[in-house]
Amino acid sequence: MQPLVLFDLDNTLVDRRLTLARWAATFRAHCGLGLEDEGWVIEQLSERASPAHFEGIRTRFGLAESAETLWEGYCADIAAAVVCPAEALVGLERLRALGWRIGIVTNGAAGVQWAKLRSTGIADRVDAVCISEEVGARKPEPAVFLEAIWRCGGHDKGGEAWMVGDNPVKDIEGGRTAGLRTIWISGDVTWPQGLPEPDHHAPDVRVAIELLAAGEPERKQA
Ligand SMILES: [Mg+2]
């Protein structure tokens, strides 16, 4: 059976925080808002973005554009701005060349998540995509991981199957509960006390891909 790996998207394969911050600065200028307003908008969208969020933003600032127009503009702007590092894209290609099947498991609205996956080129380099809005379940619920595994062609109990992500609960605890081994993308933060440790830590997704490509990785702390 081919080994399988599922990747989170936001702040794992792409830098959502940076992309959102840059978009918010442009949005503030476009709408004539203040810096404090920009901070409020970022806060509203920090966890997730949806048309409903833009209804709230529109109401608060009395914007003339409809929530739907604002949402469509957001999706287009984010897709145009978001980047997946070239090393990560090459890493995905390398894993597939080594026989890995690759899935994306992401919480979010289908429109914006698909726009990001296509514009970055990630969609062309994976076997399956599982977006919470399309599946009707959100990480850390096991159903979303199991759906992604199924869409990748399934895996047997003894086969290698991994989840790679930045969120200790949604990605790591959720992945473990679904029966996956886990690599936590730590960035510059430490693992939260009280949660069971992931199988591995990696400072960024490029290191995680190297660990997977190298075979059964030694335990490595970032
Ligand atoms: Mg994430």
GROMACS .gro file of N, CA and C in nm, residues 69-215:
model
  441
   69THR      N    1  -2.055   4.093  -0.292
   69THR     CA    2  -1.949   4.157  -0.371
   69THR      C    3  -1.820   4.166  -0.290
   70LEU      N    4  -1.833   4.201  -0.163
   70LEU     CA    5  -1.714   4.210  -0.076
   70LEU      C    6  -1.648   4.072  -0.064
   71TRP      N    7  -1.729   3.968  -0.047
   71TRP     CA    8  -1.678   3.832  -0.033
   71TRP      C    9  -1.607   3.788  -0.161
   72GLU      N   10  -1.668   3.816  -0.275
   72GLU     CA   11  -1.606   3.777  -0.402
   72GLU      C   12  -1.473   3.851  -0.422
   73GLY      N   13  -1.471   3.978  -0.384
   73GLY     CA   14  -1.348   4.055  -0.394
   73GLY      C   15  -1.241   3.998  -0.303
   74TYR      N   16  -1.281   3.959  -0.182
   74TYR     CA   17  -1.187   3.899  -0.087
   74TYR      C   18  -1.127   3.771  -0.146
   75CYS      N   19  -1.212   3.683  -0.197
   75CYS     CA   20  -1.164   3.556  -0.253
   75CYS      C   21  -1.064   3.581  -0.366
   76ALA      N   22  -1.098   3.674  -0.455
   76ALA     CA   23  -1.010   3.702  -0.569
   76ALA      C   24  -0.878   3.764  -0.522
   77ASP      N   25  -0.886   3.858  -0.428
   77ASP     CA   26  -0.764   3.926  -0.379
   77ASP      C   27  -0.673   3.827  -0.306
   78ILE      N   28  -0.733   3.743  -0.223
   78ILE     CA   29  -0.653   3.648  -0.146
   78ILE      C   30  -0.587   3.547  -0.240
   79ALA      N   31  -0.663   3.500  -0.338
   79ALA     CA   32  -0.608   3.402  -0.433
   79ALA      C   33  -0.491   3.463  -0.511
   80ALA      N   34  -0.503   3.593  -0.542
   80ALA     CA   35  -0.396   3.659  -0.618
   80ALA      C   36  -0.272   3.681  -0.533
   81ALA      N   37  -0.292   3.696  -0.401
   81ALA     CA   38  -0.179   3.732  -0.314
   81ALA      C   39  -0.111   3.611  -0.250
   82VAL      N   40  -0.185   3.503  -0.229
   82VAL     CA   41  -0.130   3.393  -0.150
   82VAL      C   42  -0.022   3.317  -0.227
   83VAL      N   43   0.077   3.271  -0.152
   83VAL     CA   44   0.191   3.202  -0.213
   83VAL      C   45   0.221   3.075  -0.136
   84CYS      N   46   0.252   2.969  -0.210
   84CYS     CA   47   0.308   2.849  -0.147
   84CYS      C   48   0.456   2.849  -0.184
   85PRO      N   49   0.546   2.840  -0.085
   85PRO     CA   50   0.690   2.845  -0.116
   85PRO      C   51   0.727   2.739  -0.222
   86ALA      N   52   0.815   2.780  -0.315
   86ALA     CA   53   0.854   2.689  -0.423
   86ALA      C   54   0.910   2.558  -0.369
   87GLU      N   55   0.983   2.565  -0.257
   87GLU     CA   56   1.041   2.442  -0.200
   87GLU      C   57   0.932   2.346  -0.155
   88ALA      N   58   0.819   2.401  -0.108
   88ALA     CA   59   0.709   2.315  -0.064
   88ALA      C   60   0.642   2.250  -0.184
   89LEU      N   61   0.625   2.327  -0.293
   89LEU     CA   62   0.565   2.269  -0.415
   89LEU      C   63   0.654   2.158  -0.471
   90VAL      N   64   0.783   2.184  -0.474
   90VAL     CA   65   0.878   2.082  -0.522
   90VAL      C   66   0.875   1.961  -0.428
   91GLY      N   67   0.860   1.989  -0.299
   91GLY     CA   68   0.854   1.880  -0.201
   91GLY      C   69   0.733   1.790  -0.222
   92LEU      N   70   0.619   1.851  -0.255
   92LEU     CA   71   0.498   1.771  -0.283
   92LEU      C   72   0.522   1.682  -0.406
   93GLU      N   73   0.586   1.740  -0.508
   93GLU     CA   74   0.615   1.661  -0.629
   93GLU      C   75   0.710   1.547  -0.597
   94ARG      N   76   0.805   1.574  -0.510
   94ARG     CA   77   0.903   1.471  -0.472
   94ARG      C   78   0.835   1.356  -0.399
   95LEU      N   79   0.746   1.392  -0.306
   95LEU     CA   80   0.674   1.287  -0.231
   95LEU      C   81   0.594   1.199  -0.326
   96ARG      N   82   0.526   1.261  -0.421
   96ARG     CA   83   0.446   1.182  -0.515
   96ARG      C   84   0.536   1.094  -0.601
   97ALA      N   85   0.652   1.146  -0.640
   97ALA     CA   86   0.746   1.066  -0.719
   97ALA      C   87   0.796   0.946  -0.638
   98LEU      N   88   0.798   0.962  -0.506
   98LEU     CA   89   0.840   0.853  -0.417
   98LEU      C   90   0.724   0.755  -0.388
   99GLY      N   91   0.607   0.785  -0.443
   99GLY     CA   92   0.495   0.693  -0.426
   99GLY      C   93   0.392   0.733  -0.322
  100TRP      N   94   0.409   0.853  -0.263
  100TRP     CA   95   0.313   0.898  -0.162
  100TRP      C   96   0.184   0.945  -0.228
  101ARG      N   97   0.072   0.919  -0.164
  101ARG     CA   98  -0.054   0.982  -0.200
  101ARG      C   99  -0.073   1.101  -0.106
  102ILE      N  100  -0.122   1.212  -0.158
  102ILE     CA  101  -0.128   1.336  -0.082
  102ILE      C  102  -0.269   1.392  -0.083
  103GLY      N  103  -0.318   1.429   0.035
  103GLY     CA  104  -0.448   1.494   0.046
  103GLY      C  105  -0.436   1.626   0.121
  104ILE      N  106  -0.529   1.716   0.094
  104ILE     CA  107  -0.539   1.842   0.169
  104ILE      C  108  -0.664   1.834   0.256
  105VAL      N  109  -0.648   1.867   0.383
  105VAL     CA  110  -0.762   1.871   0.476
  105VAL      C  111  -0.765   2.010   0.537
  106THR      N  112  -0.868   2.086   0.503
  106THR     CA  113  -0.870   2.225   0.551
  106THR      C  114  -1.010   2.266   0.595
  107ASN      N  115  -1.014   2.342   0.704
  107ASN     CA  116  -1.140   2.402   0.748
  107ASN      C  117  -1.158   2.533   0.673
  108GLY      N  118  -1.279   2.558   0.625
  108GLY     CA  119  -1.301   2.686   0.559
  108GLY      C  120  -1.412   2.679   0.457
  109ALA      N  121  -1.435   2.795   0.394
  109ALA     CA  122  -1.537   2.804   0.289
  109ALA      C  123  -1.476   2.754   0.159
  110ALA      N  124  -1.555   2.678   0.084
  110ALA     CA  125  -1.502   2.614  -0.036
  110ALA      C  126  -1.449   2.715  -0.137
  111GLY      N  127  -1.522   2.826  -0.157
  111GLY     CA  128  -1.483   2.923  -0.260
  111GLY      C  129  -1.341   2.974  -0.242
  112VAL      N  130  -1.311   3.020  -0.123
  112VAL     CA  131  -1.179   3.081  -0.102
  112VAL      C  132  -1.070   2.975  -0.091
  113GLN      N  133  -1.102   2.859  -0.032
  113GLN     CA  134  -0.999   2.756  -0.019
  113GLN      C  135  -0.961   2.699  -0.156
  114TRP      N  136  -1.061   2.675  -0.241
  114TRP     CA  137  -1.030   2.627  -0.377
  114TRP      C  138  -0.953   2.733  -0.455
  115ALA      N  139  -0.989   2.860  -0.439
  115ALA     CA  140  -0.918   2.967  -0.510
  115ALA      C  141  -0.770   2.967  -0.471
  116LYS      N  142  -0.743   2.946  -0.343
  116LYS     CA  143  -0.604   2.944  -0.297
  116LYS      C  144  -0.530   2.820  -0.348
  117LEU      N  145  -0.598   2.705  -0.342
  117LEU     CA  146  -0.535   2.581  -0.387
  117LEU      C  147  -0.499   2.586  -0.535
  118ARG      N  148  -0.586   2.649  -0.614
  118ARG     CA  149  -0.560   2.657  -0.759
  118ARG      C  150  -0.454   2.761  -0.791
  119SER      N  151  -0.464   2.878  -0.729
  119SER     CA  152  -0.370   2.985  -0.766
  119SER      C  153  -0.227   2.953  -0.723
  120THR      N  154  -0.211   2.878  -0.615
  120THR     CA  155  -0.076   2.844  -0.569
  120THR      C  156  -0.015   2.726  -0.646
  121GLY      N  157  -0.101   2.649  -0.714
  121GLY     CA  158  -0.052   2.530  -0.782
  121GLY      C  159  -0.058   2.405  -0.696
  122ILE      N  160  -0.105   2.419  -0.572
  122ILE     CA  161  -0.115   2.302  -0.482
  122ILE      C  162  -0.215   2.201  -0.538
  123ALA      N  163  -0.327   2.251  -0.593
  123ALA     CA  164  -0.433   2.160  -0.642
  123ALA      C  165  -0.380   2.062  -0.746
  124ASP      N  166  -0.281   2.105  -0.825
  124ASP     CA  167  -0.227   2.017  -0.930
  124ASP      C  168  -0.129   1.914  -0.875
  125ARG      N  169  -0.094   1.926  -0.749
  125ARG     CA  170   0.012   1.841  -0.694
  125ARG      C  171  -0.038   1.746  -0.584
  126VAL      N  172  -0.170   1.734  -0.571
  126VAL     CA  173  -0.226   1.645  -0.468
  126VAL      C  174  -0.330   1.553  -0.530
  127ASP      N  175  -0.362   1.445  -0.456
  127ASP     CA  176  -0.457   1.346  -0.507
  127ASP      C  177  -0.600   1.377  -0.466
  128ALA      N  178  -0.617   1.449  -0.356
  128ALA     CA  179  -0.753   1.476  -0.307
  128ALA      C  180  -0.754   1.602  -0.222
  129VAL      N  181  -0.870   1.666  -0.222
  129VAL     CA  182  -0.890   1.786  -0.140
  129VAL      C  183  -1.016   1.767  -0.058
  130CYS      N  184  -1.009   1.800   0.070
  130CYS     CA  185  -1.124   1.788   0.159
  130CYS      C  186  -1.142   1.920   0.232
  131ILE      N  187  -1.246   1.993   0.197
  131ILE     CA  188  -1.274   2.123   0.259
  131ILE      C  189  -1.396   2.110   0.349
  132SER      N  190  -1.386   2.160   0.469
  132SER     CA  191  -1.491   2.135   0.570
  132SER      C  192  -1.630   2.172   0.520
  133GLU      N  193  -1.641   2.286   0.452
  133GLU     CA  194  -1.773   2.329   0.406
  133GLU      C  195  -1.835   2.227   0.311
  134GLU      N  196  -1.751   2.163   0.228
  134GLU     CA  197  -1.802   2.065   0.132
  134GLU      C  198  -1.835   1.932   0.197
  135VAL      N  199  -1.761   1.902   0.305
  135VAL     CA  200  -1.777   1.771   0.370
  135VAL      C  201  -1.887   1.774   0.476
  136GLY      N  202  -1.911   1.893   0.534
  136GLY     CA  203  -2.010   1.902   0.642
  136GLY      C  204  -1.953   1.860   0.775
  137ALA      N  205  -1.822   1.859   0.787
  137ALA     CA  206  -1.755   1.831   0.915
  137ALA      C  207  -1.628   1.914   0.918
  138ARG      N  208  -1.587   1.951   1.040
  138ARG     CA  209  -1.468   2.036   1.055
  138ARG      C  210  -1.364   1.964   1.140
  139LYS      N  211  -1.235   1.986   1.107
  139LYS     CA  212  -1.132   1.939   1.199
  139LYS      C  213  -1.156   2.002   1.335
  140PRO      N  214  -1.142   1.937   1.447
  140PRO     CA  215  -1.078   1.805   1.464
  140PRO      C  216  -1.171   1.685   1.452
  141GLU      N  217  -1.291   1.700   1.398
  141GLU     CA  218  -1.380   1.583   1.387
  141GLU      C  219  -1.315   1.477   1.297
  142PRO      N  220  -1.315   1.351   1.342
  142PRO     CA  221  -1.251   1.244   1.263
  142PRO      C  222  -1.310   1.231   1.122
  143ALA      N  223  -1.439   1.264   1.106
  143ALA     CA  224  -1.505   1.242   0.976
  143ALA      C  225  -1.433   1.311   0.861
  144VAL      N  226  -1.378   1.428   0.886
  144VAL     CA  227  -1.315   1.503   0.777
  144VAL      C  228  -1.183   1.436   0.735
  145PHE      N  229  -1.110   1.380   0.832
  145PHE     CA  230  -0.985   1.308   0.800
  145PHE      C  231  -1.016   1.178   0.726
  146LEU      N  232  -1.118   1.107   0.776
  146LEU     CA  233  -1.154   0.978   0.716
  146LEU      C  234  -1.204   0.998   0.572
  147GLU      N  235  -1.275   1.107   0.549
  147GLU     CA  236  -1.319   1.138   0.413
  147GLU      C  237  -1.198   1.163   0.322
  148ALA      N  238  -1.101   1.237   0.372
  148ALA     CA  239  -0.980   1.267   0.293
  148ALA      C  240  -0.904   1.139   0.262
  149ILE      N  241  -0.894   1.050   0.360
  149ILE     CA  242  -0.824   0.922   0.338
  149ILE      C  243  -0.898   0.843   0.230
  150TRP      N  244  -1.030   0.840   0.241
  150TRP     CA  245  -1.111   0.767   0.142
  150TRP      C  246  -1.090   0.827   0.002
  151ARG      N  247  -1.090   0.959  -0.007
  151ARG     CA  248  -1.072   1.025  -0.138
  151ARG      C  249  -0.933   1.000  -0.196
  152CYS      N  250  -0.837   0.971  -0.108
  152CYS     CA  251  -0.702   0.939  -0.155
  152CYS      C  252  -0.689   0.791  -0.194
  153GLY      N  253  -0.796   0.716  -0.176
  153GLY     CA  254  -0.792   0.574  -0.212
  153GLY      C  255  -0.785   0.480  -0.093
  154GLY      N  256  -0.793   0.538   0.028
  154GLY     CA  257  -0.792   0.457   0.150
  154GLY      C  258  -0.652   0.412   0.188
  155HIS      N  259  -0.641   0.351   0.305
  155HIS     CA  260  -0.512   0.293   0.346
  155HIS      C  261  -0.538   0.180   0.442
  156ASP      N  262  -0.446   0.082   0.444
  156ASP     CA  263  -0.466  -0.028   0.538
  156ASP      C  264  -0.408   0.009   0.674
  157LYS      N  265  -0.449  -0.066   0.774
  157LYS     CA  266  -0.412  -0.032   0.913
  157LYS      C  267  -0.261  -0.029   0.934
  158GLY      N  268  -0.190  -0.117   0.865
  158GLY     CA  269  -0.045  -0.123   0.885
  158GLY      C  270   0.030  -0.022   0.802
  159GLY      N  271  -0.038   0.047   0.709
  159GLY     CA  272   0.031   0.138   0.618
  159GLY      C  273   0.065   0.270   0.684
  160GLU      N  274   0.160   0.339   0.624
  160GLU     CA  275   0.199   0.470   0.677
  160GLU      C  276   0.093   0.573   0.641
  161ALA      N  277   0.046   0.647   0.739
  161ALA     CA  278  -0.051   0.753   0.713
  161ALA      C  279  -0.026   0.865   0.813
  162TRP      N  280  -0.010   0.986   0.760
  162TRP     CA  281   0.033   1.100   0.841
  162TRP      C  282  -0.059   1.220   0.823
  163MET      N  283  -0.062   1.302   0.928
  163MET     CA  284  -0.125   1.434   0.920
  163MET      C  285  -0.021   1.538   0.955
  164VAL      N  286  -0.011   1.643   0.873
  164VAL     CA  287   0.085   1.751   0.895
  164VAL      C  288   0.006   1.882   0.907
  165GLY      N  289   0.023   1.953   1.019
  165GLY     CA  290  -0.049   2.078   1.034
  165GLY      C  291   0.002   2.162   1.149
  166ASP      N  292  -0.046   2.286   1.154
  166ASP     CA  293   0.005   2.382   1.254
  166ASP      C  294  -0.082   2.391   1.379
  167ASN      N  295  -0.203   2.339   1.374
  167ASN     CA  296  -0.293   2.358   1.489
  167ASN      C  297  -0.289   2.235   1.581
  168PRO      N  298  -0.248   2.253   1.707
  168PRO     CA  299  -0.232   2.138   1.797
  168PRO      C  300  -0.360   2.057   1.817
  169VAL      N  301  -0.472   2.124   1.819
  169VAL     CA  302  -0.599   2.052   1.843
  169VAL      C  303  -0.661   2.006   1.711
  170LYS      N  304  -0.685   2.102   1.620
  170LYS     CA  305  -0.757   2.068   1.496
  170LYS      C  306  -0.678   1.969   1.410
  171ASP      N  307  -0.548   1.992   1.396
  171ASP     CA  308  -0.468   1.907   1.307
  171ASP      C  309  -0.409   1.786   1.379
  172ILE      N  310  -0.345   1.811   1.493
  172ILE     CA  311  -0.267   1.705   1.557
  172ILE      C  312  -0.356   1.613   1.641
  173GLU      N  313  -0.434   1.671   1.730
  173GLU     CA  314  -0.524   1.588   1.810
  173GLU      C  315  -0.629   1.522   1.719
  174GLY      N  316  -0.680   1.599   1.624
  174GLY     CA  317  -0.779   1.545   1.531
  174GLY      C  318  -0.720   1.433   1.447
  175GLY      N  319  -0.600   1.454   1.396
  175GLY     CA  320  -0.535   1.351   1.314
  175GLY      C  321  -0.507   1.225   1.393
  176ARG      N  322  -0.460   1.242   1.516
  176ARG     CA  323  -0.431   1.126   1.600
  176ARG      C  324  -0.559   1.046   1.626
  177THR      N  325  -0.667   1.117   1.656
  177THR     CA  326  -0.795   1.051   1.684
  177THR      C  327  -0.843   0.971   1.562
  178ALA      N  328  -0.810   1.021   1.443
  178ALA     CA  329  -0.850   0.952   1.320
  178ALA      C  330  -0.753   0.839   1.284
  179GLY      N  331  -0.652   0.816   1.369
  179GLY     CA  332  -0.561   0.704   1.348
  179GLY      C  333  -0.436   0.738   1.269
  180LEU      N  334  -0.407   0.867   1.254
  180LEU     CA  335  -0.291   0.910   1.176
  180LEU      C  336  -0.173   0.941   1.267
  181ARG      N  337  -0.052   0.923   1.215
  181ARG     CA  338   0.066   0.975   1.283
  181ARG      C  339   0.075   1.124   1.248
  182THR      N  340   0.149   1.198   1.329
  182THR     CA  341   0.136   1.344   1.317
  182THR      C  342   0.271   1.417   1.316
  183ILE      N  343   0.278   1.521   1.235
  183ILE     CA  344   0.391   1.615   1.238
  183ILE      C  345   0.332   1.754   1.260
  184TRP      N  346   0.379   1.816   1.367
  184TRP     CA  347   0.331   1.951   1.401
  184TRP      C  348   0.424   2.056   1.342
  185ILE      N  349   0.366   2.151   1.268
  185ILE     CA  350   0.442   2.265   1.217
  185ILE      C  351   0.444   2.370   1.327
  186SER      N  352   0.560   2.384   1.389
  186SER     CA  353   0.567   2.462   1.513
  186SER      C  354   0.585   2.611   1.492
  187GLY      N  355   0.641   2.652   1.375
  187GLY     CA  356   0.674   2.794   1.361
  187GLY      C  357   0.766   2.835   1.475
  188ASP      N  358   0.732   2.944   1.545
  188ASP     CA  359   0.818   2.988   1.655
  188ASP      C  360   0.746   2.973   1.790
  189VAL      N  361   0.649   2.884   1.799
  189VAL     CA  362   0.579   2.865   1.926
  189VAL      C  363   0.613   2.728   1.985
  190THR      N  364   0.586   2.714   2.116
  190THR     CA  365   0.615   2.587   2.183
  190THR      C  366   0.485   2.507   2.195
  191TRP      N  367   0.502   2.377   2.206
  191TRP     CA  368   0.386   2.288   2.215
  191TRP      C  369   0.307   2.318   2.343
  192PRO      N  370   0.174   2.331   2.335
  192PRO     CA  371   0.095   2.365   2.455
  192PRO      C  372   0.097   2.254   2.560
  193GLN      N  373   0.111   2.296   2.684
  193GLN     CA  374   0.112   2.200   2.794
  193GLN      C  375  -0.024   2.132   2.806
  194GLY      N  376  -0.021   2.005   2.844
  194GLY     CA  377  -0.145   1.934   2.870
  194GLY      C  378  -0.199   1.857   2.752
  195LEU      N  379  -0.143   1.879   2.634
  195LEU     CA  380  -0.188   1.803   2.516
  195LEU      C  381  -0.085   1.694   2.487
  196PRO      N  382  -0.130   1.576   2.444
  196PRO     CA  383  -0.034   1.472   2.404
  196PRO      C  384   0.054   1.522   2.290
  197GLU      N  385   0.182   1.489   2.295
  197GLU     CA  386   0.278   1.538   2.195
  197GLU      C  387   0.251   1.477   2.057
  198PRO      N  388   0.282   1.553   1.951
  198PRO     CA  389   0.277   1.493   1.817
  198PRO      C  390   0.391   1.392   1.801
  199ASP      N  391   0.389   1.312   1.694
  199ASP     CA  392   0.500   1.219   1.671
  199ASP      C  393   0.629   1.293   1.638
  200HIS      N  394   0.616   1.405   1.569
  200HIS     CA  395   0.734   1.485   1.532
  200HIS      C  396   0.698   1.633   1.533
  201HIS      N  397   0.802   1.715   1.555
  201HIS     CA  398   0.790   1.860   1.538
  201HIS      C  399   0.870   1.898   1.414
  202ALA      N  400   0.824   1.998   1.340
  202ALA     CA  401   0.905   2.054   1.230
  202ALA      C  402   0.880   2.205   1.231
  203PRO      N  403   0.986   2.285   1.211
  203PRO     CA  404   0.966   2.430   1.214
  203PRO      C  405   0.881   2.481   1.098
  204ASP      N  406   0.886   2.414   0.984
  204ASP     CA  407   0.802   2.454   0.870
  204ASP      C  408   0.773   2.332   0.784
  205VAL      N  409   0.689   2.352   0.685
  205VAL     CA  410   0.641   2.238   0.606
  205VAL      C  411   0.752   2.176   0.522
  206ARG      N  412   0.852   2.256   0.485
  206ARG     CA  413   0.961   2.201   0.406
  206ARG      C  414   1.037   2.095   0.485
  207VAL      N  415   1.059   2.123   0.613
  207VAL     CA  416   1.127   2.025   0.698
  207VAL      C  417   1.040   1.901   0.717
  208ALA      N  418   0.910   1.921   0.731
  208ALA     CA  419   0.818   1.807   0.746
  208ALA      C  420   0.824   1.717   0.624
  209ILE      N  421   0.826   1.777   0.506
  209ILE     CA  422   0.833   1.698   0.382
  209ILE      C  423   0.965   1.622   0.375
  210GLU      N  424   1.073   1.687   0.418
  210GLU     CA  425   1.203   1.619   0.418
  210GLU      C  426   1.200   1.497   0.510
  211LEU      N  427   1.135   1.513   0.627
  211LEU     CA  428   1.124   1.401   0.721
  211LEU      C  429   1.049   1.284   0.656
  212LEU      N  430   0.940   1.314   0.590
  212LEU     CA  431   0.859   1.209   0.527
  212LEU      C  432   0.937   1.143   0.412
  213ALA      N  433   1.002   1.225   0.331
  213ALA     CA  434   1.073   1.173   0.215
  213ALA      C  435   1.192   1.086   0.256
  214ALA      N  436   1.247   1.116   0.374
  214ALA     CA  437   1.365   1.044   0.421
  214ALA      C  438   1.329   0.906   0.477
  215GLY      N  439   1.200   0.875   0.486
  215GLY     CA  440   1.161   0.748   0.545
  215GLY      C  441   1.126   0.767   0.689
   0.00000   0.00000   0.00000
